[in-house]
Short mmCIF file of C-alpha atoms in Angstrom, two decimals:
data_model
loop_
_atom_site.label_atom_id
_atom_site.label_comp_id
_atom_site.label_asym_id
_atom_site.label_seq_id
_atom_site.Cartn_x
_atom_site.Cartn_y
_atom_site.Cartn_z
CA MET A 1 0.22 0.08 -0.67
CA GLU A 2 1.05 3.56 -0.78
CA ILE A 3 0.38 6.72 1.03
CA ALA A 4 0.73 9.95 -0.99
CA TYR A 5 1.31 13.56 0.87
CA SER A 6 -1.63 15.46 -1.22
CA GLU A 7 -4.09 13.26 1.06
CA LEU A 8 -2.90 14.11 3.85
CA GLY A 9 -3.02 18.00 4.37
CA ALA A 10 -5.05 19.00 7.08
CA SER A 11 -6.57 15.39 7.69
CA SER A 12 -5.96 15.63 11.38
CA LEU A 13 -8.12 18.70 10.64
CA THR A 14 -10.89 17.18 8.53
CA MET A 15 -11.55 13.16 11.33
CA SER A 16 -13.97 14.94 12.71
CA PHE A 17 -15.76 16.98 11.30
CA GLY A 18 -15.36 15.57 7.39
CA SER A 19 -13.67 15.28 4.44
CA LYS A 20 -16.37 17.73 1.46
CA PRO A 21 -14.07 17.94 -1.47
CA ARG A 22 -14.25 22.33 -1.01
CA LEU A 23 -13.48 22.25 2.97
CA LEU A 24 -10.45 20.14 2.37
CA PHE A 25 -8.64 22.45 -0.93
CA LEU A 26 -9.57 25.00 2.19
CA LEU A 27 -7.87 24.40 4.02
CA GLN A 28 -4.73 22.58 2.88
CA GLY A 29 -4.58 26.06 1.06
CA CYS A 30 -4.28 28.55 4.14
CA ALA A 31 -2.06 25.30 5.99
CA LEU A 32 0.21 25.26 2.91
CA LEU A 33 0.13 29.97 3.14
CA LEU A 34 1.13 28.93 7.34
CA GLY A 35 3.57 26.76 6.05
CA VAL A 36 5.22 28.73 4.09
CA ALA A 37 5.25 31.43 6.68
CA SER A 38 5.91 29.34 9.07
CA ILE A 39 10.04 29.19 7.72
CA VAL A 40 9.81 33.00 6.78
CA GLY A 41 8.97 33.78 9.54
CA SER A 42 11.83 31.77 11.14
CA LEU A 43 14.49 33.59 9.18
CA PRO A 44 15.27 36.44 11.15
CA ILE A 45 15.83 34.55 14.20
CA LEU A 46 17.60 31.90 12.86
CA VAL A 47 19.36 35.25 11.52
CA ILE A 48 20.25 36.42 14.82
CA SER A 49 20.72 33.28 16.90
CA PHE A 50 23.60 31.57 14.57
CA ALA A 51 25.02 35.35 14.01
CA ALA A 52 25.21 35.72 17.97
CA TYR A 53 26.81 32.54 19.02
CA LEU A 54 29.42 33.29 15.88
CA LEU A 55 29.53 36.31 17.64
CA ALA A 56 30.08 35.16 21.29
CA LEU A 57 32.53 32.04 19.78
CA PRO A 58 36.06 34.81 20.15
CA LEU A 59 34.98 35.39 23.24
CA GLY A 60 35.03 32.36 24.74
CA LYS A 61 37.95 31.99 23.84
CA ILE A 62 39.36 34.35 25.83
CA SER A 63 40.58 33.11 28.55
CA PRO A 64 39.56 35.76 31.71
CA LEU A 65 36.37 36.09 30.39
CA ARG A 66 35.54 31.84 29.62
CA SER A 67 36.90 31.46 33.20
CA THR A 68 35.02 34.48 34.55
CA TYR A 69 31.55 33.32 33.24
CA GLU A 70 32.29 29.18 34.51
CA PHE A 71 33.30 30.26 37.76
CA LEU A 72 29.86 32.97 37.90
CA SER A 73 28.36 29.72 36.84
CA ARG A 74 29.28 27.31 38.78
CA GLN A 75 28.75 29.51 42.11
CA TYR A 76 24.55 30.27 39.83
CA ASP A 77 24.54 26.43 40.01
CA ARG A 78 25.12 25.48 43.82
CA LEU A 79 22.45 28.65 44.66
CA LEU A 80 20.07 27.44 42.49
CA ALA A 81 20.51 23.97 43.92
CA ARG A 82 20.06 25.11 47.24
CA LEU A 83 16.86 27.11 46.08
CA GLY A 84 15.66 23.82 44.36
CA GLN A 85 15.87 22.21 47.95
CA LYS A 86 12.43 23.77 48.59
CA ILE A 87 10.82 23.91 46.10
CA LEU A 88 11.16 21.19 43.51
CA ARG A 89 9.42 18.30 44.28
CA ASP A 90 12.27 16.69 42.92
CA GLN A 91 15.93 17.90 43.01
CA ARG A 92 16.86 16.23 40.03
CA ASP A 93 14.66 18.46 38.55
CA VAL A 94 17.07 21.78 38.74
CA PRO A 95 19.14 22.32 35.03
CA ALA A 96 15.03 23.01 34.49
CA LEU A 97 14.73 25.84 36.69
CA ARG A 98 18.01 27.38 36.44
CA LEU A 99 16.27 27.12 32.52
CA MET A 100 13.19 29.09 34.10
CA VAL A 101 14.58 31.72 36.08
CA SER A 102 16.75 32.48 33.06
CA LEU A 103 13.84 33.41 31.08
CA THR A 104 11.97 35.27 33.72
CA PHE A 105 14.62 37.68 34.37
CA THR A 106 14.90 37.91 30.33
CA VAL A 107 12.32 36.88 28.15
CA VAL A 108 9.65 38.95 30.85
CA PRO A 109 11.35 42.14 31.62
CA VAL A 110 11.77 42.59 27.64
CA PHE A 111 8.44 42.36 26.58
CA ILE A 112 6.83 44.09 29.70
CA ALA A 113 8.99 47.10 28.54
CA GLN A 114 8.09 45.99 25.12
CA LEU A 115 4.92 47.12 26.37
CA VAL A 116 5.05 50.48 27.75
CA LEU A 117 7.58 51.55 25.50
CA GLY A 118 4.67 50.89 22.82
CA ARG A 119 6.42 51.50 19.30
CA PRO A 120 8.52 48.20 18.65
CA ARG A 121 12.45 48.62 19.15
CA LEU A 122 14.56 47.19 17.04
CA LEU A 123 17.16 46.82 20.24
CA LEU A 124 14.15 45.06 22.26
CA VAL A 125 13.56 42.59 20.03
CA VAL A 126 16.48 41.34 19.98
CA ALA A 127 16.79 40.36 22.33
CA PHE A 128 13.61 39.39 22.73
CA TYR A 129 14.69 36.98 20.09
CA LEU A 130 17.79 36.15 21.89
CA ALA A 131 16.60 35.42 25.60
CA LEU A 132 13.50 33.60 23.81
CA TYR A 133 16.08 31.41 21.42
CA GLY A 134 19.77 31.04 22.41
CA THR A 135 22.92 31.03 20.62
CA LYS A 136 22.37 28.35 18.02
CA PHE A 137 18.92 27.19 19.44
CA GLN A 138 20.11 26.06 22.59
CA ARG A 139 17.59 27.72 24.80
CA PHE A 140 14.56 27.12 22.42
CA ILE A 141 16.20 23.68 22.90
CA ARG A 142 15.91 23.17 26.76
CA MET A 143 13.16 25.00 26.83
CA PHE A 144 10.53 21.49 25.16
CA SER A 145 12.88 18.99 26.95
CA ALA A 146 12.06 21.12 30.05
CA SER A 147 7.79 22.32 28.84
CA HIS A 148 7.75 17.87 27.58
CA LEU A 149 8.87 16.68 30.12
CA GLU A 150 7.50 18.54 32.85
CA ALA A 151 3.82 17.73 30.31
CA HIS A 152 4.52 14.63 32.06
CA ARG A 153 3.74 15.81 35.10
CA PRO A 154 0.64 15.45 36.98
CA GLN A 155 1.96 18.04 39.27
CA GLY A 156 4.45 19.83 37.76
CA TYR A 157 7.77 20.83 39.25
CA PHE A 158 7.14 22.93 41.90
CA SER A 159 5.85 21.65 45.69
CA GLY A 160 4.11 22.83 47.92
CA THR A 161 4.08 26.89 48.76
CA ALA A 162 5.66 27.14 44.98
CA HIS A 163 3.38 25.48 43.06
CA LYS A 164 0.20 27.09 44.43
CA LEU A 165 2.21 30.20 43.14
CA PHE A 166 3.37 28.99 39.29
CA GLY A 167 2.18 25.73 38.98
CA ARG A 168 2.65 24.60 36.39
CA TYR A 169 5.12 27.01 34.59
CA LEU A 170 6.81 26.10 31.60
CA GLU A 171 3.40 25.22 29.71
CA PHE A 172 0.65 27.86 30.82
CA PHE A 173 2.72 31.23 31.60
CA LEU A 174 6.67 30.94 29.88
CA GLY A 175 4.91 29.39 27.24
CA PHE A 176 2.63 31.94 26.28
CA PHE A 177 6.00 34.06 24.93
CA TYR A 178 6.63 30.97 22.73
CA GLY A 179 4.02 30.52 20.70
CA ASN A 180 2.85 27.09 22.33
CA ILE A 181 0.01 27.43 23.40
CA PRO A 182 -1.98 26.07 26.75
CA GLU A 183 -3.09 22.14 26.90
CA LEU A 184 -0.57 21.23 23.94
CA GLY A 185 1.52 19.77 27.01
CA ARG A 186 -0.73 18.59 29.52
CA THR A 187 -3.41 17.43 26.87
CA ALA A 188 -2.40 17.43 23.43
CA HIS A 189 1.35 15.53 24.07
CA VAL A 190 0.04 12.69 26.38
CA ARG A 191 -3.06 12.13 25.74
CA LEU A 192 -3.70 12.30 22.03
CA HIS A 193 0.63 11.38 20.88
CA HIS A 194 1.41 8.93 23.44
CA LYS A 195 -1.60 6.56 22.75
CA GLU A 196 -1.54 6.69 19.23
CA ASN A 197 2.63 6.36 19.04
CA SER A 198 3.20 8.25 15.94
CA GLY A 199 0.38 5.75 14.40
CA PRO A 200 -2.29 5.84 11.57
CA ASP A 201 -4.54 8.07 13.93
CA ASP A 202 -1.88 10.71 15.65
CA THR A 203 -2.16 13.58 14.50
CA ARG A 204 1.95 14.31 14.23
CA ASN A 205 2.96 11.22 12.43
CA THR A 206 4.74 11.13 9.30
CA ILE A 207 3.51 7.32 7.97
CA GLY A 208 2.42 8.78 5.08
CA TYR A 209 5.08 11.42 3.59
CA ASP A 210 8.43 10.62 2.13
CA ARG A 211 10.76 11.35 4.83
CA THR A 212 13.89 12.21 2.38
CA SER A 213 11.71 14.47 0.65
CA ARG A 214 11.40 18.60 1.16
CA LEU A 215 8.07 18.76 0.00
CA ASP A 216 6.87 17.00 2.03
CA PHE A 217 8.17 18.02 4.56
CA LEU A 218 6.37 21.12 3.61
CA TRP A 219 3.43 19.06 3.29
CA TYR A 220 3.88 18.38 6.93
CA LEU A 221 4.83 21.79 8.38
CA SER A 222 1.58 22.67 6.89
CA ASP A 223 -0.69 20.31 8.67
CA ASN A 224 1.00 20.09 11.82
CA MET A 225 0.21 24.17 11.69
CA TRP A 226 -3.27 22.50 12.80
CA THR A 227 -1.70 21.12 15.72
CA VAL A 228 0.03 24.05 17.48
CA LEU A 229 -3.83 26.09 17.01
CA GLY A 230 -4.59 23.85 19.42
CA LEU A 231 -7.58 22.82 15.86
CA ALA A 232 -6.72 19.59 14.74
CA PRO A 233 -5.76 17.31 19.22
CA TYR A 234 -9.35 19.65 19.15
CA ALA A 235 -10.95 17.73 16.16
CA TYR A 236 -9.07 13.96 17.14
CA PHE A 237 -10.65 13.89 21.16
CA ARG A 238 -14.49 15.06 19.58
CA ALA A 239 -13.72 12.43 17.39
CA HIS A 240 -13.22 10.00 19.15
CA GLY A 241 -15.86 11.67 21.72
CA ASP A 242 -12.99 12.43 24.46
CA ASP A 243 -14.55 15.26 26.47
CA LYS A 244 -12.25 15.86 29.14
CA ASN A 245 -10.18 16.37 27.37
CA ARG A 246 -11.79 18.38 24.05
CA LYS A 247 -12.93 20.68 26.44
CA ARG A 248 -9.15 21.00 28.71
CA MET A 249 -8.42 22.16 24.43
CA LEU A 250 -11.04 24.58 24.01
CA ARG A 251 -9.73 25.76 27.76
CA GLY A 252 -6.43 26.00 26.50
CA MET A 253 -7.08 27.56 22.74
CA ALA A 254 -9.61 30.02 23.93
CA VAL A 255 -6.69 31.55 26.39
CA TYR A 256 -4.33 31.87 24.05
CA TYR A 257 -6.40 33.41 21.49
CA ALA A 258 -7.84 35.71 24.61
CA TYR A 259 -3.56 37.01 25.10
CA PHE A 260 -3.02 37.27 21.44
CA ALA A 261 -6.30 39.30 20.63
CA ALA A 262 -5.44 41.72 23.36
CA VAL A 263 -1.75 42.44 22.47
CA LEU A 264 -3.40 42.43 19.04
CA LEU A 265 -5.42 44.97 20.44
CA TYR A 266 -2.44 47.14 22.04
CA ASP A 267 -0.52 47.53 19.08
CA TRP A 268 -0.72 45.10 15.58
CA ARG A 269 2.93 45.29 15.58
CA ILE A 270 4.02 44.17 18.77
CA SER A 271 1.16 41.00 17.86
CA ILE A 272 3.52 39.97 14.81
CA LEU A 273 6.80 40.85 16.00
CA TYR A 274 6.37 39.12 19.53
CA VAL A 275 3.19 36.21 19.37
CA LEU A 276 3.05 35.70 15.59
CA ILE A 277 5.91 35.05 15.23
CA PRO A 278 7.13 33.04 17.83
CA MET A 279 4.23 30.80 17.52
CA LEU A 280 5.48 30.26 13.54
CA SER A 281 8.58 29.76 14.55
CA MET A 282 7.70 27.36 17.43
CA ASN A 283 5.26 25.32 14.85
CA PHE A 284 8.40 25.43 12.71
CA ILE A 285 11.23 24.02 15.00
CA ASN A 286 8.13 20.97 16.22
CA ALA A 287 7.64 19.76 13.35
CA ILE A 288 10.91 19.41 12.65
CA THR A 289 11.34 18.36 15.34
CA ALA A 290 8.14 15.12 15.14
CA TRP A 291 9.37 15.08 11.94
CA VAL A 292 12.92 13.16 12.85
CA GLN A 293 12.12 11.44 16.00
CA HIS A 294 9.90 8.71 14.40
CA ALA A 295 11.50 9.16 10.85
CA PHE A 296 12.20 5.42 10.88
CA CYS A 297 9.34 3.50 10.96
CA ASP A 298 9.03 -0.07 9.64
CA PRO A 299 6.81 0.22 6.43
CA GLU A 300 5.50 -4.68 7.70
CA HIS A 301 4.61 -1.88 11.49
CA PRO A 302 4.14 1.05 11.39
CA GLU A 303 2.55 1.59 14.13
CA ASP A 304 4.88 -0.40 16.17
CA TYR A 305 6.18 2.83 18.46
CA PHE A 306 9.52 0.72 19.32
CA ALA A 307 10.93 0.60 15.50
CA ASN A 308 9.60 4.60 14.58
CA SER A 309 10.54 6.03 17.59
CA VAL A 310 14.48 6.84 16.87
CA THR A 311 17.70 7.45 19.33
CA VAL A 312 20.32 10.09 18.78
CA MET A 313 23.32 10.93 21.32
CA ASP A 314 24.68 13.92 20.97
CA GLU A 315 27.04 15.64 23.72
CA VAL A 316 24.00 17.93 24.78
CA ASN A 317 21.51 15.54 24.62
CA PHE A 318 19.57 17.92 27.87
CA MET A 319 17.49 16.14 30.47
CA TYR A 320 18.16 12.88 27.87
CA GLU A 321 15.97 13.84 25.17
CA GLY A 322 17.32 11.89 22.68
CA TYR A 323 16.23 8.15 24.12
CA HIS A 324 12.59 9.20 22.71
CA LEU A 325 12.51 5.31 22.55
CA CYS A 326 12.83 5.01 26.40
CA HIS A 327 10.15 7.99 26.50
CA HIS A 328 7.20 6.38 24.50
CA HIS A 329 7.59 3.46 26.81
CA ARG A 330 7.91 4.20 30.34
CA SER A 331 6.53 8.31 29.53
CA SER A 332 6.57 8.43 33.29
CA MET A 333 10.08 8.04 34.26
CA HIS A 334 12.53 10.15 35.38
CA TRP A 335 14.85 11.56 32.61
CA THR A 336 17.60 10.93 34.16
CA GLU A 337 17.50 7.41 35.12
CA MET A 338 16.69 6.96 31.04
CA PRO A 339 20.41 5.79 30.31
CA PHE A 340 19.49 3.14 32.67
CA HIS A 341 16.27 1.95 30.51
CA PHE A 342 18.90 1.56 27.23
CA GLU A 343 20.45 -0.31 28.59
CA ARG A 344 17.69 -2.30 30.12
CA LEU A 345 15.66 -1.88 26.28
CA ARG A 346 18.44 -3.19 24.51
CA GLU A 347 17.10 -6.47 22.85
CA ARG A 348 13.56 -5.46 22.40
CA MET A 349 15.10 -3.00 20.93
CA LYS A 350 17.65 -5.42 18.21
CA GLN A 351 13.58 -8.05 17.75
CA ALA A 352 12.09 -4.67 16.87
CA GLY A 353 14.46 -2.77 14.36
CA SER A 354 15.07 0.07 17.06
CA LEU A 355 17.77 3.12 15.22
CA VAL A 356 20.12 4.41 16.94
CA PHE A 357 22.50 6.97 15.62
CA ARG A 358 26.10 8.12 17.93
CA ASP A 359 27.32 12.69 17.49
CA LEU A 360 23.76 13.55 16.49
CA ASP A 361 20.83 16.07 17.77
CA PHE A 362 17.37 15.70 16.89
CA MET A 363 18.91 18.48 14.11
CA GLY A 364 21.15 17.46 12.80
CA LEU A 365 19.25 14.32 11.94
CA PHE A 366 16.78 16.48 10.20
CA LEU A 367 19.51 18.94 8.15
CA ASN A 368 20.67 15.10 7.15
CA LEU A 369 17.87 13.64 7.16
CA THR A 370 15.78 16.09 4.48
CA LEU A 371 17.63 19.29 4.30
CA PHE A 372 21.17 17.60 2.32
CA ARG A 373 19.75 14.19 1.96
CA ARG A 374 22.88 12.94 4.31
CA MET A 375 22.09 9.10 3.94
CA ASP A 376 25.56 8.59 3.37
CA LEU A 377 27.09 10.64 6.58
CA LEU A 378 23.32 8.80 8.74
CA ALA A 379 24.66 5.65 7.24
CA GLU A 380 27.76 6.43 9.49
CA ARG A 381 26.35 7.52 12.77
CA LEU A 382 23.64 4.73 13.13
CA ILE A 383 24.52 2.24 14.62
CA PRO A 384 23.95 -1.12 14.11
CA TRP A 385 22.94 -4.19 16.55
CA GLU A 386 25.05 -6.81 14.44
CA PRO A 387 28.11 -5.95 12.26
CA MET A 388 26.71 -4.37 8.35
CA THR A 389 28.59 -3.10 5.77
CA ARG A 390 28.22 0.88 4.19
CA GLU A 391 25.32 -0.71 1.42
CA GLN A 392 23.43 -2.51 3.99
CA LYS A 393 22.54 0.85 6.22
CA LEU A 394 21.85 2.65 3.77
CA ALA A 395 19.41 0.23 2.38
CA LEU A 396 17.96 -0.02 5.60
CA LEU A 397 17.63 4.11 6.01
CA ALA A 398 15.76 3.41 2.18
CA LYS A 399 13.51 1.47 3.88
CA ARG A 400 12.60 2.96 6.69
CA THR A 401 12.23 6.23 5.03
CA SER A 402 9.85 4.24 2.77
CA LEU A 403 6.27 6.01 1.77
CA ARG A 404 5.39 2.04 1.39
CA THR A 405 4.23 -0.32 3.79
CA ALA A 406 1.63 -3.76 4.18
CA ASP A 407 -1.62 -4.09 2.83
#
């Protein structure tokens, strides 16, 4: 059986409202425009983030500056570790606490300053994007991982009085600045994605796309916008008669749309720079991540998450986000236990043909799989369960990214 990507555009949204040709065509057209807008809207952030990284490189080579930074960073970590003992449910989550504190004292003041000043200021916009995404997108990667894990904590990261004050702080406060609608994590990700495991009914599955095709990724990016807007998860829960989670999604969408509308009424230019562009960028980066995390499905068993969930081992691997299969297997497990769980799952992963890559992160996987189509490089980074030749690795990668699935 072969599924054409053209049949999948906006399918996640129309699943509960019917598939009338005119409606489907209209939704596909809107999605395509939003997909292109996501790429265009992400470009200035990409330029700022990587330009800052290039400027920071020579500074990092100046010994006094580097030593001072490392000393202050260690002192800061000690301070946060003591604070974490008082306010965190689990002391191992100090890296998430550090991120939350950093974002609170950079992103929030810049946004407030912009609202007070009114007219958009270029330096404030640059500062806002750098505070959100960091150099080479490192801060966004950390935010993505910490927010992802927060979604799986019934009570979030904080305990006691801190929980009453901050609650699920990443998703329900800081997430607004990233264009992340409340309930996309706690509800859509946990109750939808982890239930379907990127199978045929998952609104973010990649089964019907050629994962080596740039055009297919554009269609996937376009369709993913309906998830980022909350509409596709809402339609999923409605179609499955899940009234509790449908209402949760509706509340999350209503709150975020009200926030967007308020900023728009205050100043349309601020709404574009500080709300719309981060949302479009969220769609772009989120689509890349979802695209590669389940890119290598087994055509004979497309619903098997042991086969379609990829594991990447890179230098950073913040909060062990790269152990994606381990996370799907035990989503409630604490992130610090993932490497040990990976060892326990080795035999089952071998039987399922799970793919593991070394010296590669998800962005690198996307660039080499889809943008540059460097299957030779991916073959070098692939860690096979049994000895394989280069040609065998290339054949395996081609099979696992194929559109064709068993009848």
